[in-house]
Tab-separated table of C-alpha atoms in Angstrom:
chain	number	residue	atom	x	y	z
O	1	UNK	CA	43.141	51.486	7.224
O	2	UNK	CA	39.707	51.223	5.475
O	3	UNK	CA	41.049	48.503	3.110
O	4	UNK	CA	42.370	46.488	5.514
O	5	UNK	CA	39.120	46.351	7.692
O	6	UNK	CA	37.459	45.600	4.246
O	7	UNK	CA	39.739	43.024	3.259
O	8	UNK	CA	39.587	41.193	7.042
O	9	UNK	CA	35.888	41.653	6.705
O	10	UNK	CA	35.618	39.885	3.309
O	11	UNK	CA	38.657	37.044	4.681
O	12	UNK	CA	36.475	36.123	7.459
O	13	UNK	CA	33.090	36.081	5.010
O	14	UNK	CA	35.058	33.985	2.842
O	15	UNK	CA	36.670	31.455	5.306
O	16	UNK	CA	32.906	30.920	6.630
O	17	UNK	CA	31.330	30.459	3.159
O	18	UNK	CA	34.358	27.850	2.604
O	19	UNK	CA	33.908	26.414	6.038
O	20	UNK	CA	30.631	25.841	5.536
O	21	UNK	CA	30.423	24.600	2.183
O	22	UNK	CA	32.525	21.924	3.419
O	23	UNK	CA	30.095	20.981	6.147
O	24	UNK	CA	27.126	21.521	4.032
O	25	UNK	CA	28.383	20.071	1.164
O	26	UNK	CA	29.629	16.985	2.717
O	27	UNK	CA	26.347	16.339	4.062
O	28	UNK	CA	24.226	17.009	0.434
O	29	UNK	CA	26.745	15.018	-1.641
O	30	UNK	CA	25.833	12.135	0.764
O	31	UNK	CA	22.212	12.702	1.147
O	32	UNK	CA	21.535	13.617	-2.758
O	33	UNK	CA	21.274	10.764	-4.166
O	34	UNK	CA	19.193	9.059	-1.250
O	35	UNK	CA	16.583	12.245	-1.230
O	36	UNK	CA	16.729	12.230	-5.252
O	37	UNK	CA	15.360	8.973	-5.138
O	38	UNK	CA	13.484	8.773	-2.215
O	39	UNK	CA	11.278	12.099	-4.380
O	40	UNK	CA	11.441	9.862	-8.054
O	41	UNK	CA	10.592	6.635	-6.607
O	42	UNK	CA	8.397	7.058	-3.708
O	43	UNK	CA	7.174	10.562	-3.015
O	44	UNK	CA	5.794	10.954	-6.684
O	45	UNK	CA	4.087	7.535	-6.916
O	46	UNK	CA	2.392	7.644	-3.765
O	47	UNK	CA	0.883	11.582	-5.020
O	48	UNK	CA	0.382	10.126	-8.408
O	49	UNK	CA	-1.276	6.930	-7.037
O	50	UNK	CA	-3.368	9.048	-4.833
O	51	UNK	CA	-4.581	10.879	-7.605
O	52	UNK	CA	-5.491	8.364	-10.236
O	53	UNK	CA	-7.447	6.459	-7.358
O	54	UNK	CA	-9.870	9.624	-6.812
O	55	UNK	CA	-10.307	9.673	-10.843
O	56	UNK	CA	-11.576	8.055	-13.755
O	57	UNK	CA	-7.931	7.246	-15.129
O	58	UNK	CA	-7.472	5.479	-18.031
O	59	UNK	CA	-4.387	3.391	-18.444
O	60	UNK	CA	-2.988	5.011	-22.071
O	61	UNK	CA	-4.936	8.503	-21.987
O	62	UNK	CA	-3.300	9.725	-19.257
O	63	UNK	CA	-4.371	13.766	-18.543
O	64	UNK	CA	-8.063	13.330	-19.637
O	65	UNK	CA	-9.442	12.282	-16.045
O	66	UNK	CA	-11.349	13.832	-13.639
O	67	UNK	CA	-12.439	13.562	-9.925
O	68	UNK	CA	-14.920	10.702	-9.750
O	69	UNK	CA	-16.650	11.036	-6.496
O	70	UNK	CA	-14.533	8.198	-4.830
O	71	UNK	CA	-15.641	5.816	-7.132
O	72	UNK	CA	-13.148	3.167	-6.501
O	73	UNK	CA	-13.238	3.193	-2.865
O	74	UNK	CA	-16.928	2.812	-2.725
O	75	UNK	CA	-16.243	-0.019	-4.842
O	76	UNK	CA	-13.984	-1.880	-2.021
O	77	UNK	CA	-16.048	-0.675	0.883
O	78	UNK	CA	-19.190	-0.854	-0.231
O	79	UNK	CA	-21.119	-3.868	-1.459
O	80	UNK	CA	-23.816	-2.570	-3.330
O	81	UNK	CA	-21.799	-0.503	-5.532
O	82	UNK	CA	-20.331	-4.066	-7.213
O	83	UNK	CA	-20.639	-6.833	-4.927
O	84	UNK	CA	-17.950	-9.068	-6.974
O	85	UNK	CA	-14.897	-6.238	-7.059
O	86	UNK	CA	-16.211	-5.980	-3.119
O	87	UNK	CA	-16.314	-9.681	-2.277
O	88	UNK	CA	-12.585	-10.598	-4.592
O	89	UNK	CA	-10.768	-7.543	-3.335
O	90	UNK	CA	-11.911	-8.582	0.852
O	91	UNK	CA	-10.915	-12.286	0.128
O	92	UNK	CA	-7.302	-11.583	-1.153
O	93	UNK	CA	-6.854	-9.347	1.663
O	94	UNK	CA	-8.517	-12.090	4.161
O	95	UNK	CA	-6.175	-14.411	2.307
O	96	UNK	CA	-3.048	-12.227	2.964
O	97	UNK	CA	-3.968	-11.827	6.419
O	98	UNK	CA	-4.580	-15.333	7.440
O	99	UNK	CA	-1.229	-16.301	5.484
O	100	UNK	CA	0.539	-13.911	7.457
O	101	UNK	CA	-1.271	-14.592	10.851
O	102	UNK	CA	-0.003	-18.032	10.476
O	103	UNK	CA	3.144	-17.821	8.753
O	104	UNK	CA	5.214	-15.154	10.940
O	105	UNK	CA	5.300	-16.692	14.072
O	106	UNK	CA	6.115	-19.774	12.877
O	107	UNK	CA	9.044	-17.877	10.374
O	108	UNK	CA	10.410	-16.236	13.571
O	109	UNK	CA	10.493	-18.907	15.945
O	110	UNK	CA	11.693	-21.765	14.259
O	111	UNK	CA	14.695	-19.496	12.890
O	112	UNK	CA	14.806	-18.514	16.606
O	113	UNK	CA	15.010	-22.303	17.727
O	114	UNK	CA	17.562	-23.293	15.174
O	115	UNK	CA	19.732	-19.993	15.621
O	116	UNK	CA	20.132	-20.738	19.539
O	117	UNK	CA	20.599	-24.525	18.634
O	118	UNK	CA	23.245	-23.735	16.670
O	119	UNK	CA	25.308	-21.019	18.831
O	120	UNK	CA	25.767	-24.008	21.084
O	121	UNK	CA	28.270	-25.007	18.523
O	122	UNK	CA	27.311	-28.775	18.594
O	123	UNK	CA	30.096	-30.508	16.310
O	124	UNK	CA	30.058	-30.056	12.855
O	125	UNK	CA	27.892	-26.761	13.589
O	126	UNK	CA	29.489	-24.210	10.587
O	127	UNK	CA	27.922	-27.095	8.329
O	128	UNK	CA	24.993	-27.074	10.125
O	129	UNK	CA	24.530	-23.212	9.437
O	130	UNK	CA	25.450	-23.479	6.027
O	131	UNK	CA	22.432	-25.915	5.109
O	132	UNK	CA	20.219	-23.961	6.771
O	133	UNK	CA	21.214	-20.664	5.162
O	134	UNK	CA	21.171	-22.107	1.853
O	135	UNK	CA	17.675	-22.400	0.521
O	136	UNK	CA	17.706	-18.464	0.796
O	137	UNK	CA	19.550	-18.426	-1.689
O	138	UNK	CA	17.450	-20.189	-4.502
O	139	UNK	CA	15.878	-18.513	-6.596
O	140	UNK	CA	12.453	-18.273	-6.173
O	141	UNK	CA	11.504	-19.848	-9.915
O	142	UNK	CA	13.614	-22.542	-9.454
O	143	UNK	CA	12.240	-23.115	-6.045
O	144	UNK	CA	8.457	-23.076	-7.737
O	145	UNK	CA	10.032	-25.951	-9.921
O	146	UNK	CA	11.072	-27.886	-7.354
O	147	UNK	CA	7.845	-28.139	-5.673
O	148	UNK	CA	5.607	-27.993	-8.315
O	149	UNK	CA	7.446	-31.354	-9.328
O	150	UNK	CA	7.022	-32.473	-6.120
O	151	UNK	CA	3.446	-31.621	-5.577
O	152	UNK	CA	1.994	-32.472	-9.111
O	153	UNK	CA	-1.169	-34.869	-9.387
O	154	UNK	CA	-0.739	-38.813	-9.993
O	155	UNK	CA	-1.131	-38.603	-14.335
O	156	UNK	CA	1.777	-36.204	-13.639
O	157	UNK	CA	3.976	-38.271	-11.876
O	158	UNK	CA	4.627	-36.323	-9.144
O	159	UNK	CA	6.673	-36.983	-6.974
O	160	UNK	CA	4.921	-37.551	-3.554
O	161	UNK	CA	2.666	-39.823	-6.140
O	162	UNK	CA	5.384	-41.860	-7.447
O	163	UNK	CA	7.321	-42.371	-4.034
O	164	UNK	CA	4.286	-42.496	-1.286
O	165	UNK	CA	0.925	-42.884	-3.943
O	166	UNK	CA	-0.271	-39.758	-2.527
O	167	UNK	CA	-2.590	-38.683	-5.726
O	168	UNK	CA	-3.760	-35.287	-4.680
O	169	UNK	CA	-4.648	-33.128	-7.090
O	170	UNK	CA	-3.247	-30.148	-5.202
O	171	UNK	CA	-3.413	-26.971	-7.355
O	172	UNK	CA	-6.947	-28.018	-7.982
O	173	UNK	CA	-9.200	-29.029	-5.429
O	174	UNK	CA	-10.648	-27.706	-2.283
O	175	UNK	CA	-9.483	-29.005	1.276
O	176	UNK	CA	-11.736	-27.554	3.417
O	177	UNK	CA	-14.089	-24.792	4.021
O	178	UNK	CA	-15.542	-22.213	7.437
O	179	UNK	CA	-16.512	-18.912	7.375
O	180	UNK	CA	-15.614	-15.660	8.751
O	181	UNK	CA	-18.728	-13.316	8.854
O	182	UNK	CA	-21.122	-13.707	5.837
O	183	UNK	CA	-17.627	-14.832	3.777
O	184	UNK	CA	-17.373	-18.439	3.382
O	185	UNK	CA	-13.710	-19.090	2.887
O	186	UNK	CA	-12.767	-21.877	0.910
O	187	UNK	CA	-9.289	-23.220	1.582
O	188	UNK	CA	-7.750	-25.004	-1.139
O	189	UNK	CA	-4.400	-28.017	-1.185
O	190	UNK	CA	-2.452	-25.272	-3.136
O	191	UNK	CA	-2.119	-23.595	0.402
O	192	UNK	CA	0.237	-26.382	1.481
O	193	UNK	CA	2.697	-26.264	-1.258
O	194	UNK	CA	2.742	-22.643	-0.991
O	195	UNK	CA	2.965	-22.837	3.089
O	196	UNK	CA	6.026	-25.154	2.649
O	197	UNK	CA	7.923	-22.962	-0.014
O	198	UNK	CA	7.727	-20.105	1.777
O	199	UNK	CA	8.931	-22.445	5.028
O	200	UNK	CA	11.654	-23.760	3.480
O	201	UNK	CA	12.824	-20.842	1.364
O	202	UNK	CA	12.453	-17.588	3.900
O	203	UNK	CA	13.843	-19.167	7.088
O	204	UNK	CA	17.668	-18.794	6.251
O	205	UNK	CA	17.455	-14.782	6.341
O	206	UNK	CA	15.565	-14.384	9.811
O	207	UNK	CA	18.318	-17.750	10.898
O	208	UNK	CA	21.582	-15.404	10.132
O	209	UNK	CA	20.218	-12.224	11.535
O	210	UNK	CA	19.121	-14.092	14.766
O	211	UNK	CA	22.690	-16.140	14.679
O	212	UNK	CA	24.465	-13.304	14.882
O	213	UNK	CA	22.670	-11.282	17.720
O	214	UNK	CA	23.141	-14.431	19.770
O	215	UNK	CA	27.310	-13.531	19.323
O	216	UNK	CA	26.764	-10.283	20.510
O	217	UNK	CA	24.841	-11.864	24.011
O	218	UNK	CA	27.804	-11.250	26.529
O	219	UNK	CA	28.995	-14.632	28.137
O	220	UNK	CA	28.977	-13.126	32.384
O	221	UNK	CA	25.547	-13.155	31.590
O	222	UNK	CA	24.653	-16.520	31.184
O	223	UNK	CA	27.355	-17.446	33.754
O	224	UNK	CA	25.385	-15.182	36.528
O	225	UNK	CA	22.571	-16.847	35.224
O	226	UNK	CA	23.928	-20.043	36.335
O	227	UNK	CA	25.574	-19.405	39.487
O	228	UNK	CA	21.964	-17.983	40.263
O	229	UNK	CA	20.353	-21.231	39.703
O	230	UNK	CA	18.465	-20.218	36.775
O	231	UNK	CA	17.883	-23.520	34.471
O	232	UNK	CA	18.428	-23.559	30.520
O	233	UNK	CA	14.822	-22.432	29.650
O	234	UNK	CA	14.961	-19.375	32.558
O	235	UNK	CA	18.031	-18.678	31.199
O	236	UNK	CA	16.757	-18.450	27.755
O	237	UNK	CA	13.676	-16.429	28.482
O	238	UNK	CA	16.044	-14.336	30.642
O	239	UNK	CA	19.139	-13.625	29.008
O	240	UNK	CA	18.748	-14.533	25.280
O	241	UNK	CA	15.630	-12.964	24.537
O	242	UNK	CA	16.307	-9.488	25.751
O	243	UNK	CA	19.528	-9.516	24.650
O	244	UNK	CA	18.386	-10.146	20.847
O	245	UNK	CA	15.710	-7.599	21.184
O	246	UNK	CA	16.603	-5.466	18.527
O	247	UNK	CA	17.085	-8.395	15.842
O	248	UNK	CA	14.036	-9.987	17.450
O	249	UNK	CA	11.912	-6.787	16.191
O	250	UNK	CA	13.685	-6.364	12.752
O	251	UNK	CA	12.658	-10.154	11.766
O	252	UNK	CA	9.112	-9.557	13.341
O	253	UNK	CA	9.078	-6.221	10.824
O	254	UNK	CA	10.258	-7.355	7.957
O	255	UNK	CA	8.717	-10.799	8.283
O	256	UNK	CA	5.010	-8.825	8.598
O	257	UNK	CA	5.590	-7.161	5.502
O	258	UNK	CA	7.043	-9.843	3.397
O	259	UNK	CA	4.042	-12.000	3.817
O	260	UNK	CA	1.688	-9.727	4.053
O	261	UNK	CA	2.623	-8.714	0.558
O	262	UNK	CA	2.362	-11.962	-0.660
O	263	UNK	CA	2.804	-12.846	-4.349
O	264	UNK	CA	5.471	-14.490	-6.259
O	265	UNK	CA	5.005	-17.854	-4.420
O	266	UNK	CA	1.147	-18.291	-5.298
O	267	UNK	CA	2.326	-17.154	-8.993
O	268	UNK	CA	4.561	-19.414	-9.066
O	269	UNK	CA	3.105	-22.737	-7.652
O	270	UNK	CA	-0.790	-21.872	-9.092
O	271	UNK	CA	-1.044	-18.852	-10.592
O	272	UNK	CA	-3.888	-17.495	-7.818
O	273	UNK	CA	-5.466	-20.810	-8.518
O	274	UNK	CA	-8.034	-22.660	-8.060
O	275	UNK	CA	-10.465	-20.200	-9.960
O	276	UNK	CA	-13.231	-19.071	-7.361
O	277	UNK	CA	-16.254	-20.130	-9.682
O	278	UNK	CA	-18.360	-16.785	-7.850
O	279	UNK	CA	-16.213	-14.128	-8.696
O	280	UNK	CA	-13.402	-15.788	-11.734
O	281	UNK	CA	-14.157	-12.631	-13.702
O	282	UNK	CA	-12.733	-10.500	-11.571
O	283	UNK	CA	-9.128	-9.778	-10.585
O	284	UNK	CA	-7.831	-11.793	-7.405
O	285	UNK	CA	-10.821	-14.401	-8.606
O	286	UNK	CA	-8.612	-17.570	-7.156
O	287	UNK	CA	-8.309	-19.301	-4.315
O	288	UNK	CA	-4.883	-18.550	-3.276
O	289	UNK	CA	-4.894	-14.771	-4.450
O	290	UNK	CA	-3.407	-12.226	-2.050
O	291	UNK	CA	-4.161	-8.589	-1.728
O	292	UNK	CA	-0.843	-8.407	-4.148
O	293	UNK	CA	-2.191	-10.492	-6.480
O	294	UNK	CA	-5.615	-8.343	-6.858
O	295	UNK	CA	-3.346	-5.386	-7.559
O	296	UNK	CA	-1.103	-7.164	-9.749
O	297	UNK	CA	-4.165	-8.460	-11.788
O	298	UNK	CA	-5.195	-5.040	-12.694
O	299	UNK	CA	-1.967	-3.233	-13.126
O	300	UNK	CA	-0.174	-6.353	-14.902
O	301	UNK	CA	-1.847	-9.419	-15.567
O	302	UNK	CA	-5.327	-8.556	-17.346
O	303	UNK	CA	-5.738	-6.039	-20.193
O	304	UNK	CA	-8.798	-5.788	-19.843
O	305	UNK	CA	-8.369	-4.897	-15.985
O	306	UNK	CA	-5.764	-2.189	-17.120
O	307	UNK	CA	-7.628	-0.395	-19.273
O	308	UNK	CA	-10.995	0.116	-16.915
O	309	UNK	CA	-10.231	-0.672	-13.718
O	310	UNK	CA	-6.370	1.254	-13.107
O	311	UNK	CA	-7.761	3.598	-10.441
O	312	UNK	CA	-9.004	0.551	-8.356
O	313	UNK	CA	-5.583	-1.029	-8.579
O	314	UNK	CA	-4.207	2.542	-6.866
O	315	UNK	CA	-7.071	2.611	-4.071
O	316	UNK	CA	-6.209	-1.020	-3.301
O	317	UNK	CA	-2.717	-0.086	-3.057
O	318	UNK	CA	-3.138	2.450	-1.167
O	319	UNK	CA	-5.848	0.636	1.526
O	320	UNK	CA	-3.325	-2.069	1.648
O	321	UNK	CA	-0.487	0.698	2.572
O	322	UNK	CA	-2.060	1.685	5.142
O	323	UNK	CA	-2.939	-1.020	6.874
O	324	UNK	CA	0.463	-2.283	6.721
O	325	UNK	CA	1.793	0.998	8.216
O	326	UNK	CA	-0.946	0.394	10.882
O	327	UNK	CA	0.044	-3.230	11.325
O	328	UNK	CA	3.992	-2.380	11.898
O	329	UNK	CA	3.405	0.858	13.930
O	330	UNK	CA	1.453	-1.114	16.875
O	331	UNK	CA	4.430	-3.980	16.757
O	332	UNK	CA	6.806	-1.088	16.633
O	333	UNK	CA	5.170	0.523	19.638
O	334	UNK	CA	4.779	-2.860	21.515
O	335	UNK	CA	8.396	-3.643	21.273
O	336	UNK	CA	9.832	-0.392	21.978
O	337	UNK	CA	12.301	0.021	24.626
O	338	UNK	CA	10.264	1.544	27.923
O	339	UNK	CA	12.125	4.479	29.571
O	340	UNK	CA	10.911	4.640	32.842
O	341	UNK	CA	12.934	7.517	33.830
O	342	UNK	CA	13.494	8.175	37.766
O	343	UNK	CA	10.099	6.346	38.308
O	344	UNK	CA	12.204	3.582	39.532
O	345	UNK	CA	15.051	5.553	41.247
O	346	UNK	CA	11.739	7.209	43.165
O	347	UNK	CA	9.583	4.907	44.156
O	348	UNK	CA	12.856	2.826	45.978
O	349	UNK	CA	13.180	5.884	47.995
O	350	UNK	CA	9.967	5.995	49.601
O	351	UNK	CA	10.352	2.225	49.884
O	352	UNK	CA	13.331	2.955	51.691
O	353	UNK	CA	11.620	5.585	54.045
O	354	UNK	CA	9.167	3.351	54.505
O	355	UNK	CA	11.514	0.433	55.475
């Protein structure tokens, strides 16, 4: 009798170990790859970036630093500690941000515009979609080709020269200038080629992802719309919108970050030119450098910026990281859906008591 309570004992212990190994394993087999990588390729950078921006790392001798007091943050945020890596880092990141500040409303909207345009399935509107869709799917050095022929100065023959005798020399001078503060901001003709390749060649993903949350709109609701009286622009601000909330917020996300991290377009077109004659020693020294570009100039680009300035190239990344995890949390909680709970339900009661 013993060894049959023993042996039920150890067939039930058994069973559960199977039945949750199963469960268990199921789960890890599915998650272990994601977590493995998530640890390799993000978790230890960030610590490791962390910790050669609070030392005197040296790209090459790696394991010979130590602490250095916050050097390279009192380098970005303070002025008198080097007033050239202070002034080139805050103009690539006022660079990013005006970029951005311009260039994501107009990358949402006129996808937006084109997207509802299109789901009215005028004739011929598959084609339509297709030529839209397709710059997205240059790639981005041949795109830089394309318009650096087309921008290039008169003893070039470029071609807005050679077709409309437009000579501007537009990777080198200056168009205009204002300030912001004590920083005089110099805006140079690069800007436009580098405004119109990012146009032309990042509207067809925000275009599909809004095209198809205009599908999923149900019909009855535009049809109440219109036996309510509502006309096409009500209608639009009424139905459409809300109803393509979610892909509305993942093209305002992803949009945000993409141009606030800046980069292979200004490479491309002018290499971060013009040169910035105050502060062309340093990294991010041009005129159309981004907050990427800074970063890229010390990690990448420059030897010399490898070998002594590595840490600074970690702090920036990790200032810039932040403040794009800033930017995206406040849109994140703006758009959010608001649960009002039985706030609603409530307050029609005592309306109705009241009535």
């Amino acid at each position: 009798m013993k060894d049959t309570v023993v042996l039920e004992e150890y067939a039930k212990t058994r069973s559960r170990r199977i039945e949750n190994l199963k469960r268990y394993g199921t789960i890890a087999l599915f998650m272990g790859p994601f977590l493995l990588a998530f640890i390799v390729f993000f978790l230890y950078p960030l610590g490791y970036g962390v910790y050669i921006s609070l030392t005197n790392f040296q790209y090459g001798r790696p394991g010979v630093e130590n602490f250095n007091n916050f050097q390279w943050y009192r380098f970005l945020f303070d002025s008198s500690a080097s007033s050239k890596l202070y002034e080139s880092f805050w103009r690539s990141f006022l660079h990013s941000f005006i970029f951005a500040l311009i260039m994501v409303p107009i990358a949402v909207l006129v996808p937006l515009g084109l997207a509802i345009l299109v789901n009215l399935k005028p004739p011929g509107f598959k084609i339509f979609r297709s030529i839209i869709y397709m710059p997205s799917i240059v790639p981005l050095t041949a795109a830089g080709s394309i318009f650096t022929i087309i921008f290039m100065e008169g003893s070039q023959h470029g071609l807005l020269y050679e077709f409309f005798g437009i000579d501007t020399k537009w990777f080198i001078d200056s168009w205009f200038t204002f300030n912001i503060g004590s920083f005089k901001v110099d805006v140079a003709y690069a800007w436009i080629p580098i405004f119109l390749m990012c146009f032309w060649g990042g509207w067809g993903g925000n275009f599909i992802i809004l095209n198809a949350g205009l599908q999923n709109v149900p019909k009855s609701l535009y049809e109440a719309a219109s036996i309510d009286g509502c006309s096409k622009w009500k209608r639009t601000l009424s139905v459409t919108i809300p109803g393509i909330k979610p892909q509305l917020v993942l093209c305002l996300f992803t949009t945000i970050i993409g141009y606030m991290g800046l980069y292979g377009q200004n490479f491309v077109l002018s290499n971060g030119g013009p040169a910035n004659s105050t502060i062309s020693s340093m990294p991010g020294g041009g005129k159309t450098s981004t907050i990427i570009y800074f970063i890229q100039d010390i990690v990448a680009n420059n030897d010399n910026f490898k070998t002594k300035l590595y840490g600074l190239g970690a702090a920036a990344s990790l200032i810039f990281a932040l403040f794009v995890g800033i930017i995206t949390g406040i849109q994140m909680f703006c758009t959010r859906d608001k649960k009002t709970g039985f706030k609603i339900s409530e307050a029609y009661q005592k309306w109705n008591k009241i009535r």
